[in-house]
């Protein structure tokens, strides 16, 4: 995604867009929306920035190790109903800036290699927000549940329009 943005001349316009508009990054978009990336491919990783977080690419597994998990998310409509997320191996970790954690993966669902983590470890975060920017390390668009889309519009887009 970053290579295509660079060769097509879109990287700088996208960086400007991120500075002025609400943006939601999932998967590769979550990587690009982060300030720093750990575990990059050889040669590094182009990023847009936007959220003061460091994300670990394949932080606890590759994409083929993705799985579905019920997520309890405060702030979604009908939040008592879990959201079934298709969880990837990205792990964001908030830096020093104010970040609102929207959802965490329950520690019982983490890969065996991370089973010793406690529930507040940054590696359990699967959704976070900073101002108008939103980051998810799972694919809400792969489900029939549109509550995350509603949340993004209500909490990030509408406030930016006023």
mmCIF file of N, CA and C in Angstrom, residues 69-127:
data_model
loop_
_atom_site.group_PDB
_atom_site.id
_atom_site.type_symbol
_atom_site.label_atom_id
_atom_site.label_comp_id
_atom_site.label_asym_id
_atom_site.label_seq_id
_atom_site.Cartn_x
_atom_site.Cartn_y
_atom_site.Cartn_z
ATOM 1 N N UNK A 69 -12.745 -13.270 17.056
ATOM 2 C CA UNK A 69 -12.890 -13.196 18.512
ATOM 3 C C UNK A 69 -14.005 -12.224 18.854
ATOM 4 N N UNK A 70 -14.746 -12.540 19.917
ATOM 5 C CA UNK A 70 -15.759 -11.625 20.423
ATOM 6 C C UNK A 70 -15.067 -10.523 21.215
ATOM 7 N N UNK A 71 -15.356 -9.273 20.843
ATOM 8 C CA UNK A 71 -14.766 -8.119 21.510
ATOM 9 C C UNK A 71 -15.853 -7.369 22.255
ATOM 10 N N UNK A 72 -15.588 -7.032 23.505
ATOM 11 C CA UNK A 72 -16.490 -6.190 24.277
ATOM 12 C C UNK A 72 -16.010 -4.760 24.114
ATOM 13 N N UNK A 73 -16.891 -3.910 23.568
ATOM 14 C CA UNK A 73 -16.499 -2.558 23.203
ATOM 15 C C UNK A 73 -17.462 -1.547 23.805
ATOM 16 N N UNK A 74 -16.971 -0.766 24.739
ATOM 17 C CA UNK A 74 -17.766 0.311 25.315
ATOM 18 C C UNK A 74 -17.824 1.443 24.293
ATOM 19 N N UNK A 75 -18.989 2.011 24.122
ATOM 20 C CA UNK A 75 -19.130 3.131 23.198
ATOM 21 C C UNK A 75 -19.847 2.766 21.919
ATOM 22 N N UNK A 76 -19.938 1.473 21.614
ATOM 23 C CA UNK A 76 -20.704 1.056 20.445
ATOM 24 C C UNK A 76 -22.175 0.995 20.806
ATOM 25 N N UNK A 77 -23.025 1.190 19.827
ATOM 26 C CA UNK A 77 -24.453 0.971 20.035
ATOM 27 C C UNK A 77 -24.632 -0.485 20.445
ATOM 28 N N UNK A 78 -25.517 -0.758 21.393
ATOM 29 C CA UNK A 78 -25.737 -2.115 21.924
ATOM 30 C C UNK A 78 -24.423 -2.730 22.403
ATOM 31 N N UNK A 79 -23.679 -1.994 23.213
ATOM 32 C CA UNK A 79 -22.348 -2.447 23.626
ATOM 33 C C UNK A 79 -22.368 -3.722 24.464
ATOM 34 N N UNK A 80 -23.541 -4.100 24.973
ATOM 35 C CA UNK A 80 -23.614 -5.369 25.716
ATOM 36 C C UNK A 80 -23.493 -6.564 24.777
ATOM 37 N N UNK A 81 -23.706 -6.340 23.477
ATOM 38 C CA UNK A 81 -23.561 -7.404 22.470
ATOM 39 C C UNK A 81 -22.115 -7.376 21.964
ATOM 40 N N UNK A 82 -21.368 -8.478 22.123
ATOM 41 C CA UNK A 82 -19.979 -8.490 21.653
ATOM 42 C C UNK A 82 -19.896 -8.258 20.145
ATOM 43 N N UNK A 83 -18.785 -7.676 19.716
ATOM 44 C CA UNK A 83 -18.500 -7.470 18.298
ATOM 45 C C UNK A 83 -17.548 -8.574 17.866
ATOM 46 N N UNK A 84 -17.913 -9.331 16.842
ATOM 47 C CA UNK A 84 -17.038 -10.401 16.349
ATOM 48 C C UNK A 84 -16.024 -9.783 15.397
ATOM 49 N N UNK A 85 -14.776 -9.718 15.851
ATOM 50 C CA UNK A 85 -13.716 -9.134 15.048
ATOM 51 C C UNK A 85 -12.831 -10.193 14.432
ATOM 52 N N UNK A 86 -12.367 -9.926 13.210
ATOM 53 C CA UNK A 86 -11.369 -10.770 12.560
ATOM 54 C C UNK A 86 -10.022 -10.162 12.934
ATOM 55 N N UNK A 87 -9.370 -10.740 13.949
ATOM 56 C CA UNK A 87 -8.207 -10.148 14.595
ATOM 57 C C UNK A 87 -6.930 -10.528 13.859
ATOM 58 N N UNK A 88 -6.075 -9.517 13.642
ATOM 59 C CA UNK A 88 -4.803 -9.691 12.941
ATOM 60 C C UNK A 88 -3.660 -9.738 13.934
ATOM 61 N N UNK A 89 -2.460 -9.891 13.445
ATOM 62 C CA UNK A 89 -1.290 -9.978 14.313
ATOM 63 C C UNK A 89 -0.608 -8.659 14.580
ATOM 64 N N UNK A 90 -1.313 -7.530 14.448
ATOM 65 C CA UNK A 90 -0.725 -6.223 14.734
ATOM 66 C C UNK A 90 -0.925 -5.897 16.198
ATOM 67 N N UNK A 91 0.058 -5.287 16.819
ATOM 68 C CA UNK A 91 -0.121 -4.874 18.213
ATOM 69 C C UNK A 91 0.286 -3.428 18.366
ATOM 70 N N UNK A 92 -0.697 -2.534 18.585
ATOM 71 C CA UNK A 92 -0.344 -1.136 18.819
ATOM 72 C C UNK A 92 0.005 -0.923 20.279
ATOM 73 N N UNK A 93 0.791 0.074 20.526
ATOM 74 C CA UNK A 93 1.103 0.449 21.888
ATOM 75 C C UNK A 93 1.110 1.954 21.997
ATOM 76 N N UNK A 94 0.287 2.521 22.866
ATOM 77 C CA UNK A 94 0.250 3.981 22.987
ATOM 78 C C UNK A 94 1.600 4.541 23.404
ATOM 79 N N UNK A 95 1.971 5.652 22.798
ATOM 80 C CA UNK A 95 3.153 6.375 23.229
ATOM 81 C C UNK A 95 2.718 7.311 24.354
ATOM 82 N N UNK A 96 3.333 8.445 24.476
ATOM 83 C CA UNK A 96 3.021 9.340 25.594
ATOM 84 C C UNK A 96 1.766 10.181 25.388
ATOM 85 N N UNK A 97 1.312 10.354 24.154
ATOM 86 C CA UNK A 97 0.175 11.225 23.875
ATOM 87 C C UNK A 97 -1.132 10.596 24.371
ATOM 88 N N UNK A 98 -2.159 11.421 24.604
ATOM 89 C CA UNK A 98 -3.437 10.861 25.072
ATOM 90 C C UNK A 98 -4.114 10.006 24.009
ATOM 91 N N UNK A 99 -4.298 8.754 24.332
ATOM 92 C CA UNK A 99 -4.914 7.782 23.445
ATOM 93 C C UNK A 99 -6.110 7.195 24.180
ATOM 94 N N UNK A 100 -7.212 7.029 23.478
ATOM 95 C CA UNK A 100 -8.380 6.378 24.069
ATOM 96 C C UNK A 100 -8.431 4.940 23.556
ATOM 97 N N UNK A 101 -8.281 3.998 24.460
ATOM 98 C CA UNK A 101 -8.379 2.583 24.079
ATOM 99 C C UNK A 101 -9.859 2.255 23.940
ATOM 100 N N UNK A 102 -10.251 1.768 22.775
ATOM 101 C CA UNK A 102 -11.647 1.468 22.468
ATOM 102 C C UNK A 102 -11.960 -0.005 22.720
ATOM 103 N N UNK A 103 -11.021 -0.889 22.396
ATOM 104 C CA UNK A 103 -11.261 -2.324 22.602
ATOM 105 C C UNK A 103 -9.948 -3.046 22.831
ATOM 106 N N UNK A 104 -10.033 -4.085 23.641
ATOM 107 C CA UNK A 104 -8.895 -4.967 23.920
ATOM 108 C C UNK A 104 -9.307 -6.405 23.651
ATOM 109 N N UNK A 105 -8.335 -7.207 23.325
ATOM 110 C CA UNK A 105 -8.542 -8.637 23.171
ATOM 111 C C UNK A 105 -8.361 -9.278 24.536
ATOM 112 N N UNK A 106 -9.303 -10.107 24.941
ATOM 113 C CA UNK A 106 -9.186 -10.782 26.235
ATOM 114 C C UNK A 106 -7.935 -11.650 26.226
ATOM 115 N N UNK A 107 -7.209 -11.644 27.329
ATOM 116 C CA UNK A 107 -5.935 -12.369 27.390
ATOM 117 C C UNK A 107 -6.081 -13.864 27.122
ATOM 118 N N UNK A 108 -7.244 -14.433 27.390
ATOM 119 C CA UNK A 108 -7.433 -15.868 27.121
ATOM 120 C C UNK A 108 -7.431 -16.165 25.622
ATOM 121 N N UNK A 109 -7.562 -15.145 24.782
ATOM 122 C CA UNK A 109 -7.595 -15.337 23.333
ATOM 123 C C UNK A 109 -6.253 -15.066 22.668
ATOM 124 N N UNK A 110 -5.272 -14.612 23.446
ATOM 125 C CA UNK A 110 -3.951 -14.332 22.885
ATOM 126 C C UNK A 110 -3.235 -15.621 22.508
ATOM 127 N N UNK A 111 -2.317 -15.544 21.564
ATOM 128 C CA UNK A 111 -1.508 -16.726 21.235
ATOM 129 C C UNK A 111 -0.771 -17.243 22.471
ATOM 130 N N UNK A 112 -0.474 -18.506 22.494
ATOM 131 C CA UNK A 112 0.188 -19.155 23.629
ATOM 132 C C UNK A 112 1.455 -18.420 24.047
ATOM 133 N N UNK A 113 2.203 -17.898 23.073
ATOM 134 C CA UNK A 113 3.463 -17.217 23.385
ATOM 135 C C UNK A 113 3.246 -15.944 24.197
ATOM 136 N N UNK A 114 2.027 -15.420 24.209
ATOM 137 C CA UNK A 114 1.735 -14.196 24.955
ATOM 138 C C UNK A 114 0.764 -14.432 26.103
ATOM 139 N N UNK A 115 0.561 -15.664 26.475
ATOM 140 C CA UNK A 115 -0.442 -15.998 27.491
ATOM 141 C C UNK A 115 -0.124 -15.426 28.868
ATOM 142 N N UNK A 116 1.118 -14.998 29.087
ATOM 143 C CA UNK A 116 1.478 -14.451 30.395
ATOM 144 C C UNK A 116 1.175 -12.953 30.519
ATOM 145 N N UNK A 117 0.716 -12.313 29.462
ATOM 146 C CA UNK A 117 0.414 -10.883 29.528
ATOM 147 C C UNK A 117 -0.801 -10.623 30.405
ATOM 148 N N UNK A 118 -0.817 -9.450 31.048
ATOM 149 C CA UNK A 118 -2.014 -9.094 31.801
ATOM 150 C C UNK A 118 -2.950 -8.287 30.904
ATOM 151 N N UNK A 119 -4.165 -8.086 31.364
ATOM 152 C CA UNK A 119 -5.215 -7.485 30.540
ATOM 153 C C UNK A 119 -4.937 -6.029 30.161
ATOM 154 N N UNK A 120 -4.020 -5.348 30.834
ATOM 155 C CA UNK A 120 -3.705 -3.964 30.515
ATOM 156 C C UNK A 120 -2.463 -3.799 29.637
ATOM 157 N N UNK A 121 -1.874 -4.899 29.230
ATOM 158 C CA UNK A 121 -0.702 -4.820 28.372
ATOM 159 C C UNK A 121 -1.103 -4.208 27.028
ATOM 160 N N UNK A 122 -0.280 -3.311 26.477
ATOM 161 C CA UNK A 122 -0.610 -2.704 25.185
ATOM 162 C C UNK A 122 -0.828 -3.712 24.055
ATOM 163 N N UNK A 123 -0.252 -4.905 24.179
ATOM 164 C CA UNK A 123 -0.430 -5.908 23.120
ATOM 165 C C UNK A 123 -1.851 -6.453 23.061
ATOM 166 N N UNK A 124 -2.688 -6.136 24.050
ATOM 167 C CA UNK A 124 -4.081 -6.584 24.020
ATOM 168 C C UNK A 124 -4.993 -5.587 23.313
ATOM 169 N N UNK A 125 -4.475 -4.405 22.976
ATOM 170 C CA UNK A 125 -5.288 -3.369 22.322
ATOM 171 C C UNK A 125 -5.578 -3.771 20.877
ATOM 172 N N UNK A 126 -6.850 -3.693 20.493
ATOM 173 C CA UNK A 126 -7.222 -3.973 19.098
ATOM 174 C C UNK A 126 -7.942 -2.796 18.440
ATOM 175 N N UNK A 127 -8.294 -1.763 19.224
ATOM 176 C CA UNK A 127 -8.889 -0.546 18.665
ATOM 177 C C UNK A 127 -8.533 0.625 19.563
#
